[in-house]
Short mmCIF file of C-alpha atoms in Angstrom, two decimals:
data_model
loop_
_atom_site.label_atom_id
_atom_site.label_comp_id
_atom_site.label_asym_id
_atom_site.label_seq_id
_atom_site.Cartn_x
_atom_site.Cartn_y
_atom_site.Cartn_z
CA MET A 21 0.02 -0.16 0.21
CA ASP A 22 1.50 3.73 -1.36
CA VAL A 23 1.43 6.21 1.54
CA ASP A 24 1.34 9.84 0.30
CA PRO A 25 4.52 11.28 2.03
CA ARG A 26 2.66 14.62 1.33
CA ARG A 27 -0.31 13.85 2.92
CA LEU A 28 1.73 12.07 5.85
CA ARG A 29 3.13 15.88 6.50
CA VAL A 30 0.16 17.36 6.81
CA LEU A 31 -1.10 14.72 9.36
CA LEU A 32 2.41 15.29 11.47
CA THR A 33 1.42 19.07 11.26
CA VAL A 34 -2.23 18.53 12.50
CA VAL A 35 -0.81 16.36 15.65
CA ARG A 36 1.98 19.08 16.33
CA CYS A 37 -0.55 21.90 16.44
CA GLU A 38 -3.03 19.98 17.94
CA GLY A 39 -5.81 21.03 15.37
CA VAL A 40 -6.62 21.77 11.70
CA VAL A 41 -6.94 25.43 12.15
CA GLY A 42 -2.77 25.50 13.92
CA ALA A 43 -2.16 23.07 11.03
CA SER A 44 -3.53 25.14 8.25
CA ARG A 45 -1.41 28.71 9.48
CA ALA A 46 1.92 26.02 9.96
CA LEU A 47 1.38 25.07 5.84
CA HIS A 48 0.23 28.20 4.78
CA LEU A 49 -3.23 26.22 3.68
CA THR A 50 -6.82 26.75 4.54
CA PRO A 51 -8.33 24.74 7.13
CA GLN A 52 -10.45 22.80 4.40
CA ALA A 53 -7.38 22.07 2.14
CA VAL A 54 -6.02 20.62 5.22
CA SER A 55 -9.39 18.33 6.15
CA GLN A 56 -9.36 16.88 2.69
CA GLN A 57 -5.77 16.02 3.09
CA ILE A 58 -6.35 14.15 6.04
CA THR A 59 -9.79 12.51 4.92
CA GLY A 60 -7.97 11.54 1.55
CA LEU A 61 -4.97 10.00 3.70
CA GLU A 62 -7.82 7.82 5.64
CA GLU A 63 -9.44 6.51 2.66
CA GLU A 64 -6.08 5.67 1.20
CA LEU A 65 -5.51 3.80 4.33
CA GLY A 66 -8.74 2.49 5.39
CA VAL A 67 -8.49 3.45 8.79
CA GLU A 68 -9.22 6.32 11.07
CA LEU A 69 -6.76 8.70 12.00
CA PHE A 70 -8.53 11.17 13.86
CA ASP A 71 -11.04 11.18 16.84
CA ARG A 72 -13.67 13.61 16.12
CA THR A 73 -16.20 12.20 18.72
CA ARG A 74 -14.74 14.99 20.98
CA ARG A 75 -14.58 18.65 21.06
CA ARG A 76 -11.07 18.26 20.00
CA LEU A 77 -9.37 16.96 16.88
CA SER A 78 -7.18 13.89 18.58
CA PRO A 79 -5.27 11.65 16.85
CA THR A 80 -6.00 7.92 17.45
CA ALA A 81 -3.38 5.04 17.95
CA VAL A 82 -2.85 4.19 14.40
CA GLY A 83 -2.47 8.35 13.73
CA LEU A 84 0.22 8.66 16.62
CA ALA A 85 1.82 5.87 14.74
CA LEU A 86 1.84 7.48 11.70
CA ALA A 87 2.60 10.91 12.99
CA ALA A 88 5.68 9.27 14.70
CA HIS A 89 6.72 7.57 11.19
CA ALA A 90 6.19 10.97 9.31
CA GLU A 91 8.69 12.66 12.15
CA ARG A 92 11.67 10.43 11.16
CA ILE A 93 10.91 10.56 7.52
CA GLU A 94 11.41 14.65 8.15
CA ALA A 95 14.30 14.07 9.46
CA GLU A 96 16.07 11.74 6.90
CA LEU A 97 14.65 14.74 4.66
CA VAL A 98 17.05 17.00 6.35
CA ALA A 99 19.96 15.04 6.25
CA ALA A 100 19.67 14.79 2.74
CA GLY A 101 18.98 18.42 2.52
CA ARG A 102 22.30 18.76 4.40
CA ALA A 103 24.29 16.13 2.78
CA VAL A 104 23.42 18.14 -0.58
CA ALA A 105 24.66 21.03 1.44
CA GLN A 106 27.93 19.85 1.78
CA ALA A 107 28.45 18.80 -1.49
CA THR A 108 27.42 21.95 -3.42
CA GLY A 109 27.70 24.49 -1.33
CA ARG A 110 24.58 26.01 -1.77
CA VAL A 111 20.53 26.24 -0.35
CA SER A 112 17.35 26.26 -0.81
CA GLY A 113 13.48 27.50 0.48
CA VAL A 114 11.31 29.64 2.18
CA VAL A 115 12.80 30.71 5.69
CA ARG A 116 10.04 32.10 7.94
CA ILE A 117 12.40 34.41 10.65
CA ALA A 118 10.14 35.39 13.88
CA ALA A 119 11.18 38.35 15.56
CA PHE A 120 10.67 41.77 17.50
CA GLN A 121 10.80 45.41 16.26
CA SER A 122 14.23 46.48 17.13
CA ALA A 123 15.69 42.57 15.58
CA ILE A 124 13.90 43.45 12.70
CA ARG A 125 14.58 46.87 12.26
CA TRP A 126 18.76 46.69 13.47
CA LEU A 127 19.51 43.16 12.26
CA VAL A 128 17.37 41.41 10.32
CA ILE A 129 17.17 43.53 7.89
CA GLU A 130 20.91 44.75 7.58
CA ALA A 131 21.80 40.39 7.18
CA LEU A 132 19.57 39.92 4.11
CA PRO A 133 21.81 41.48 1.51
CA ILE A 134 24.84 39.00 3.13
CA LEU A 135 22.32 36.38 2.85
CA ARG A 136 21.39 37.08 -0.59
CA ALA A 137 25.09 37.58 -1.60
CA GLU A 138 26.02 33.85 -0.44
CA GLN A 139 22.82 31.36 -0.82
CA PRO A 140 20.33 33.46 -3.69
CA GLY A 141 18.28 30.37 -3.47
CA VAL A 142 17.00 31.23 0.36
CA ILE A 143 13.53 32.69 0.29
CA PRO A 144 13.53 35.04 3.62
CA MET A 145 10.04 35.86 4.93
CA VAL A 146 10.08 37.93 7.80
CA ILE A 147 7.15 37.78 10.32
CA GLU A 148 6.56 40.32 13.41
CA LEU A 149 6.37 37.98 16.48
CA HIS A 150 7.27 37.73 20.07
CA GLY A 151 6.54 36.50 23.46
CA ILE A 152 3.88 34.15 24.12
CA GLY A 153 3.14 31.65 21.13
CA VAL A 154 6.59 32.49 19.57
CA GLU A 155 8.09 28.94 20.75
CA ARG A 156 4.96 26.98 19.50
CA ALA A 157 4.94 28.59 16.56
CA LEU A 158 8.36 27.28 16.43
CA ARG A 159 7.54 23.67 17.11
CA THR A 160 4.41 23.72 14.51
CA GLY A 161 6.44 25.21 11.93
CA GLU A 162 4.71 28.20 11.42
CA VAL A 163 8.05 29.78 11.71
CA ASP A 164 11.39 28.41 11.36
CA LEU A 165 13.79 30.59 13.27
CA VAL A 166 13.15 32.83 16.27
CA VAL A 167 14.98 35.67 17.18
CA GLU A 168 14.40 35.78 21.23
CA GLU A 169 16.07 38.45 24.13
CA ARG A 170 16.82 37.38 27.28
CA ASP A 171 17.93 39.70 30.48
CA ASP A 172 21.26 38.97 31.73
CA ASP A 173 19.42 37.55 35.36
CA GLU A 174 17.53 35.17 32.88
CA PRO A 175 18.38 31.64 32.38
CA GLU A 176 19.56 30.79 28.62
CA PRO A 177 15.64 29.06 26.83
CA ILE A 178 16.28 25.22 26.63
CA ALA A 179 13.55 23.52 25.31
CA SER A 180 13.36 19.74 23.74
CA GLY A 181 13.47 19.31 20.14
CA ILE A 182 14.98 23.27 19.38
CA ALA A 183 18.38 24.43 18.97
CA VAL A 184 19.72 27.71 20.90
CA ARG A 185 22.82 29.78 19.92
CA LEU A 186 23.59 32.76 22.05
CA PHE A 187 24.63 35.54 19.23
CA ARG A 188 24.74 39.08 20.43
CA ARG A 189 25.08 40.51 24.06
CA ASP A 190 23.21 44.12 23.92
CA PRO A 191 24.24 46.33 26.30
CA TYR A 192 21.67 48.47 28.41
CA PHE A 193 21.71 52.56 28.60
CA VAL A 194 19.83 54.88 30.53
CA VAL A 195 18.24 57.55 28.10
CA ALA A 196 16.99 61.03 29.31
CA PRO A 197 16.13 64.16 27.10
CA SER A 198 19.46 65.72 25.99
CA SER A 199 19.36 68.41 28.14
CA ILE A 200 19.80 66.61 30.97
CA ALA A 201 21.27 63.23 29.99
CA ARG A 202 24.77 64.37 30.72
CA THR A 203 23.95 65.34 34.40
CA LEU A 204 22.69 61.58 35.04
CA GLN A 205 25.71 60.06 35.37
CA THR A 206 25.44 57.46 38.55
CA PRO A 207 22.68 54.76 39.53
CA LYS A 208 22.00 57.51 42.67
CA SER A 209 21.58 60.39 40.30
CA LEU A 210 18.19 58.85 38.84
CA ALA A 211 16.46 58.38 42.25
CA GLY A 212 13.61 60.64 41.52
CA LEU A 213 13.41 60.84 38.21
CA ARG A 214 10.26 59.68 36.16
CA TRP A 215 10.11 56.44 34.25
CA VAL A 216 8.25 55.34 30.32
CA ALA A 217 9.30 51.58 31.67
CA ALA A 218 9.00 48.49 29.56
CA PRO A 219 6.13 46.33 30.36
CA GLU A 220 6.92 43.68 33.49
CA ASN A 221 8.89 40.45 32.72
CA THR A 222 10.76 41.58 29.75
CA ALA A 223 13.83 42.06 29.68
CA CYS A 224 14.11 46.03 30.24
CA ASP A 225 12.11 45.75 33.17
CA TYR A 226 14.79 43.09 34.44
CA ALA A 227 17.14 45.62 34.02
CA LEU A 228 15.57 48.36 35.46
CA GLN A 229 14.73 46.98 38.67
CA ARG A 230 18.60 46.00 38.88
CA LEU A 231 19.64 49.41 38.25
CA ALA A 232 16.99 50.80 40.88
CA LYS A 233 18.76 48.38 43.36
CA ARG A 234 22.29 50.05 42.70
CA GLY A 235 21.12 53.19 43.39
CA LYS A 236 18.85 52.42 45.97
CA PHE A 237 15.47 53.99 44.81
CA GLU A 238 12.21 53.16 44.19
CA PRO A 239 11.19 54.03 40.32
CA ASP A 240 8.93 56.08 39.70
CA ILE A 241 6.76 54.53 36.70
CA ALA A 242 4.89 56.99 34.94
CA HIS A 243 3.99 55.19 31.52
CA VAL A 244 4.33 51.79 30.45
CA ILE A 245 5.44 51.11 26.96
CA LYS A 246 6.65 48.02 24.67
CA GLU A 247 8.09 49.59 21.32
CA PHE A 248 11.19 51.70 21.25
CA PRO A 249 9.76 54.41 19.19
CA ALA A 250 6.95 55.15 21.24
CA ILE A 251 9.42 55.31 24.19
CA PHE A 252 12.07 57.87 22.60
CA ALA A 253 8.72 60.24 21.74
CA LEU A 254 7.68 60.47 26.19
CA VAL A 255 11.25 61.05 26.88
CA ALA A 256 12.34 63.36 24.66
CA ALA A 257 8.50 64.95 25.33
CA GLY A 258 10.11 65.41 29.18
CA GLU A 259 7.55 62.51 30.50
CA GLY A 260 10.46 60.13 32.10
CA VAL A 261 13.99 58.50 31.38
CA ALA A 262 14.21 55.02 30.32
CA ILE A 263 16.10 51.86 29.25
CA ILE A 264 16.84 50.77 25.84
CA PRO A 265 19.66 48.48 24.33
CA GLU A 266 22.00 49.91 22.45
CA LEU A 267 20.54 47.70 19.41
CA GLY A 268 17.18 50.28 19.74
CA LEU A 269 19.33 53.34 19.64
CA GLY A 270 19.42 53.90 16.10
CA ASP A 271 16.28 55.37 16.39
CA ALA A 272 16.26 57.39 18.79
CA ARG A 273 15.28 61.20 18.10
CA GLY A 274 15.50 64.06 20.98
CA VAL A 275 17.43 62.39 23.63
CA GLU A 276 20.73 60.81 24.44
CA PRO A 277 22.32 58.05 26.33
CA CYS A 278 23.35 58.93 29.83
CA PRO A 279 27.22 58.19 30.67
CA ILE A 280 26.46 55.62 33.29
CA PRO A 281 28.97 52.76 33.76
CA ASP A 282 27.79 49.58 33.00
CA PHE A 283 24.49 48.21 34.33
CA GLY A 284 23.89 44.38 32.41
CA ALA A 285 22.61 43.51 28.96
CA ARG A 286 20.24 41.69 27.22
CA LYS A 287 21.18 38.79 25.02
CA LEU A 288 19.75 37.78 22.05
CA PHE A 289 19.61 34.19 20.74
CA LEU A 290 18.42 32.63 17.75
CA LEU A 291 15.97 29.25 17.97
CA GLN A 292 15.32 26.62 15.34
CA ARG A 293 14.14 23.11 15.16
CA THR A 294 16.46 20.05 15.31
CA SER A 295 16.17 16.74 14.96
CA LYS A 296 18.37 13.69 15.94
CA ARG A 297 19.64 14.34 12.26
CA GLY A 298 20.59 17.92 12.48
CA THR A 299 18.59 21.45 11.88
CA GLU A 300 17.96 22.39 8.31
CA PRO A 301 20.33 23.68 6.01
CA ALA A 302 18.70 27.46 4.34
CA VAL A 303 17.73 27.91 8.25
CA ASP A 304 21.29 27.46 9.14
CA ALA A 305 22.48 29.72 6.42
CA VAL A 306 20.01 32.51 7.39
CA ALA A 307 21.47 32.32 11.18
CA SER A 308 24.74 32.44 10.03
CA ALA A 309 24.17 35.32 8.04
CA LEU A 310 22.52 37.13 11.48
CA SER A 311 25.07 35.82 13.76
CA ARG A 312 27.66 37.61 11.39
CA LYS A 313 26.10 40.98 11.52
CA PRO A 314 28.28 43.54 12.96
#
């Protein structure tokens, strides 16, 4: 009995995504097309691969067994791609890169010419995605490469089946209106100032708490803002001071970094799927271009 390997890939994605809707996003197909592929595979095999009596689609024992075979086939295809890449020095394919705004603006965009010059067969697709849900999107195949940030005090990301590479350390700076920036030279000089703070549990939030502890002050939070351009606008308007990683300073207008000694950095990681047969060569090419960006 012949089994269509393309339908096996659809089956594996539905299992990973725990449903048709998530699989459709990962495969860039309509939910109807995904359902048709699963139905076609069931008709080919003469067996039900999913239990449809429950609210959530769940694989049967046969469905799980086939998904395990599909995962091994996927790993072998990755190995085949690596063999070709090693023999020819060339790779190809679409690589979906998930990143946050400052990484897109100052890392991803500037790495694209390097990638295109070295691997013209690789087609990068940049997706703004960060925080909750990004690791799941990586696991299910909705994205292929993730740029993730962690503060110095946070542990390195660790997850089964995901390769993690630290590729940049991005020092923090306190930014203030140009009129007062040079007068702020120590952590203690920040006491009593208002802050344009980052959301809780983000890298810049950890940095502010560390700086406040060093300066022995309690931050007066005036605003809580996620994106750097809005932070710069509020700081320039005199609404407070803020913490910005070095990478974000390229968009600064009307503000200056203060001459405060080093108080840490955020670490930037690249995350990609891996298996016993390694990582995908096209994704490796993108990761390499990003890692070599000055």
